[in-house]
Coordinates of C-alpha atoms in Angstrom, one line a residue:
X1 CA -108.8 -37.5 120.5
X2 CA -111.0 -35.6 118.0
X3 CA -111.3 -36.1 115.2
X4 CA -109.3 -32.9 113.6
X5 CA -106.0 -34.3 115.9
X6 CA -106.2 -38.0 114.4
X7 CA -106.3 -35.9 110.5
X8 CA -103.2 -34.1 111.7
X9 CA -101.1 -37.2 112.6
X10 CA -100.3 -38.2 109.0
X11 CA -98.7 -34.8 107.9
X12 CA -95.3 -36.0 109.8
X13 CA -94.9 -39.0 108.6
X14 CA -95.9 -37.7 105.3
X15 CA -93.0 -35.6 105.6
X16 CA -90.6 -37.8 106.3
X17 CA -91.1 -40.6 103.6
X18 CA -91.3 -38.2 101.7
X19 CA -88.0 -36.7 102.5
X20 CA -86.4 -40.4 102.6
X21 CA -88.2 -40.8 98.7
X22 CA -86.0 -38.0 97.8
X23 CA -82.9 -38.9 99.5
X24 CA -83.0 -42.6 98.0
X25 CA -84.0 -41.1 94.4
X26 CA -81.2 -38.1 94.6
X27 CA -78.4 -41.3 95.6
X28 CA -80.1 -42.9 93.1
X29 CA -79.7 -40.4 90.2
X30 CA -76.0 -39.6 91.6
X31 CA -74.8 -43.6 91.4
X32 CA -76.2 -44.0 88.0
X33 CA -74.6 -40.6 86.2
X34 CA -71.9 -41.0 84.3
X35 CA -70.8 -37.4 84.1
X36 CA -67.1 -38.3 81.6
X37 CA -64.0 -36.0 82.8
X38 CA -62.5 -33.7 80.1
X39 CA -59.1 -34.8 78.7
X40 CA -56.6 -32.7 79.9
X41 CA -54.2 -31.6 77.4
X42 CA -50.7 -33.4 76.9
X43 CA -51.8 -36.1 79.0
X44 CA -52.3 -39.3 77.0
X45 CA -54.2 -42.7 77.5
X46 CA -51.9 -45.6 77.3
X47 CA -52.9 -48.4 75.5
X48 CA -51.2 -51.6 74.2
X49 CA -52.3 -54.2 71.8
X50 CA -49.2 -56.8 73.4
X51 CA -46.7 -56.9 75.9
X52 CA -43.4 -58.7 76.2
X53 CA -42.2 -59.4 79.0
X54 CA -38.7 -60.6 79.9
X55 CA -37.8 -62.0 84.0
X56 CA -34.8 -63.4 84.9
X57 CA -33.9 -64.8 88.4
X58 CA -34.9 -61.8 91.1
X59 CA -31.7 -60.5 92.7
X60 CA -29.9 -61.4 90.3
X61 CA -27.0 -59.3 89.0
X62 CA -26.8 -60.6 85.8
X63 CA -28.2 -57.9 82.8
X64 CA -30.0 -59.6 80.4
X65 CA -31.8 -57.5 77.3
X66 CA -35.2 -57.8 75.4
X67 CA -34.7 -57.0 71.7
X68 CA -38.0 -56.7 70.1
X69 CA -37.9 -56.4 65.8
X70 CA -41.3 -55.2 64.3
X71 CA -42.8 -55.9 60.6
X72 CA -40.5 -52.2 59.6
X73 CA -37.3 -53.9 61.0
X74 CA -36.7 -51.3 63.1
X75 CA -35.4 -53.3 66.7
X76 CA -36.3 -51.5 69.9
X77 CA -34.1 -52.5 72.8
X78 CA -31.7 -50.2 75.2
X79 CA -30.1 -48.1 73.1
X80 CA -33.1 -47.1 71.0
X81 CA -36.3 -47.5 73.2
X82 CA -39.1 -46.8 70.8
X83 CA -40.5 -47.3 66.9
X84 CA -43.9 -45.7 66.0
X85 CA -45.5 -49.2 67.8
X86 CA -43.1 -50.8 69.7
X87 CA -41.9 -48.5 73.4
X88 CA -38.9 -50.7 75.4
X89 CA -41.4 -49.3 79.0
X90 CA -38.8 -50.8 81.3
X91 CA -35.1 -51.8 81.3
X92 CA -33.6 -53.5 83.9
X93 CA -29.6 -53.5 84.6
X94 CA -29.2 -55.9 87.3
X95 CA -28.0 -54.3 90.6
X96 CA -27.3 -51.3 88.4
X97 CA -31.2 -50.5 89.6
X98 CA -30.7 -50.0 93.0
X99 CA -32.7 -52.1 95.4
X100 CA -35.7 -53.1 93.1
X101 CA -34.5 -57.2 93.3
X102 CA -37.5 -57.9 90.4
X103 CA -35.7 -58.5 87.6
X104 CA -38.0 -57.6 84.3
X105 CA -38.1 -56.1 81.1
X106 CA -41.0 -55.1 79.2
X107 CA -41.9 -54.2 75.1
X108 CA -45.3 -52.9 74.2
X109 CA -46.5 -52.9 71.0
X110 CA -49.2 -50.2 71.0
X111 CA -50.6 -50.5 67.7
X112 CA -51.7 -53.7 65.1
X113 CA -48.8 -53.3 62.1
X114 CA -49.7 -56.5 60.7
X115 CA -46.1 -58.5 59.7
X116 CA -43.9 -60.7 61.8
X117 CA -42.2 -59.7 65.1
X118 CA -39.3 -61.3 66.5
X119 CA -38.1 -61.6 70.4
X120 CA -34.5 -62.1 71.2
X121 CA -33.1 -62.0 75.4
X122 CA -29.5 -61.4 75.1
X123 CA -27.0 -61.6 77.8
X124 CA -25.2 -58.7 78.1
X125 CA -24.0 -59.2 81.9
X126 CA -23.7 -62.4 83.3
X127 CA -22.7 -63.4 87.0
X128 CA -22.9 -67.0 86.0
X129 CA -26.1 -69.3 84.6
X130 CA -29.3 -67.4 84.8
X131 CA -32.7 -68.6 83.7
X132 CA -34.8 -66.2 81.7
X133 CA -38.4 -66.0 80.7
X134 CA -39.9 -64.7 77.8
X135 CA -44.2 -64.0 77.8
X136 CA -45.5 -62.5 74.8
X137 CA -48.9 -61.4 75.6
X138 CA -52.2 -60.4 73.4
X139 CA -53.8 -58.3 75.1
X140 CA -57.1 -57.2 73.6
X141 CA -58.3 -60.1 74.2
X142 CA -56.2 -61.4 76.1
X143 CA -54.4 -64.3 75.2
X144 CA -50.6 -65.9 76.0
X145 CA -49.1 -66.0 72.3
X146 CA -45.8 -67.1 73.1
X147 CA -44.2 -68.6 76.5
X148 CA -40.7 -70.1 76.3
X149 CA -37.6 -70.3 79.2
X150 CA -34.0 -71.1 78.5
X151 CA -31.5 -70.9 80.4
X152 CA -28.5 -68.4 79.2
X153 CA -25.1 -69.0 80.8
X154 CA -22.5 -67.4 78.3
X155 CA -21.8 -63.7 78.3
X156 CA -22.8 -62.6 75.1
X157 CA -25.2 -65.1 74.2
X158 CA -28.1 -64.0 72.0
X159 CA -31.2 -66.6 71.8
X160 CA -34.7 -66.0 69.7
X161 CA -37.6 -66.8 72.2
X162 CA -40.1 -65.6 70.5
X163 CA -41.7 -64.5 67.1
X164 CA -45.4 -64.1 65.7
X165 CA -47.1 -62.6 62.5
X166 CA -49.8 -60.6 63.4
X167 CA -52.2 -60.0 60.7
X168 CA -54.5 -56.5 60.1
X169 CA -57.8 -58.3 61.9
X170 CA -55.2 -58.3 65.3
X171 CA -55.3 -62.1 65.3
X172 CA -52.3 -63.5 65.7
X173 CA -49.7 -66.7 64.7
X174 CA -46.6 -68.1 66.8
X175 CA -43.8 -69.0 64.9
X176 CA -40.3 -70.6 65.1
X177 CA -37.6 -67.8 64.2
X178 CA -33.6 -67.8 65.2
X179 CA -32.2 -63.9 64.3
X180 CA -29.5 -62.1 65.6
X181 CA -30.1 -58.2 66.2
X182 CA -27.0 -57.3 69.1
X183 CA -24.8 -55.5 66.6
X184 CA -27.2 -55.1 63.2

């Protein structure tokens, strides 16, 4: 070899690390970007504060109801599904929905109103004894606020499972209530 070929051996392999450099620094650059998407219009970001959730015994045809009551006194439940905090998201009917067997209802509250809430299952279908489940959850941070099962085995039957005062920081007190709201 002379000494020219051994100087010309490098400019390959020059090439190519250098070409790999820029492949791992492009990947690089790409992975760490955080290019945000433009909010498209009418299209809203749901977010909740605490969520309610009612289950009853999957499969079940029974119909039992969440009534929720905020600090205004306005009640959200299937007849009237939202306030300006509170949106009934799901309402189940029993075998009225089809073949979804999960029987659940859920309330979000979407904003801190500081005041007391109340919670009340109420049986509005039975097809004999059903147990029920009531989970009031805080959930920024998260935290279980209220947890209470009963079983409810007379059509009709209204029961309070729940109810909290929430104060303008977003913390948060359980508290022993018994309200009616089916037919106020």
């Amino acid at each position: 070899m002379t000494a020219r070929a051994s100087a010309e051996l490098p400019a390959p392999f020059f090439d190519f690390a250098m070409s790999v450099l820029f492949v791992f620094v492009a990947l690089f650059m790409l992975s760490t970007m955080d290019t945000p998407r433009p909010p498209q219009a009418g299209v809203l970001t749901p977010k909740a504060e605490f969520l309610i959730e009612l289950t009853w015994d999957d499969g079940s045809a029974s119909d039992v109801d969440l009534y929720a009551r905020g600090p205004d006194g306005k009640v959200v439940y299937f007849g009237s599904r939202r306030t300006e905090v509170m949106f009934l998201d799901q309402d189940n009917t029993g075998n009225g929905n089809g073949g979804v067997a999960d029987r659940r209802e859920i309330v979000t509250v979407r904003a801190i109103e500081p005041g007391d809430y109340k919670f009340n299952v109420h049986a509005y279908r039975l097809s004999g004894p059903v147990s029920v489940k009531l989970r009031v959850l805080k959930l920024n941070p998260y935290a279980v606020v209220a947890e209470r099962t009963v079983t409810l085995d007379t059509q009709g039957q209204e029961r309070t499972l729940a109810a909290m005062t929430v104060r303008a920081d977003g913390s948060v007190e359980a508290f022993e209530a018994n309200v009616k709201m089916v037919g106020k």
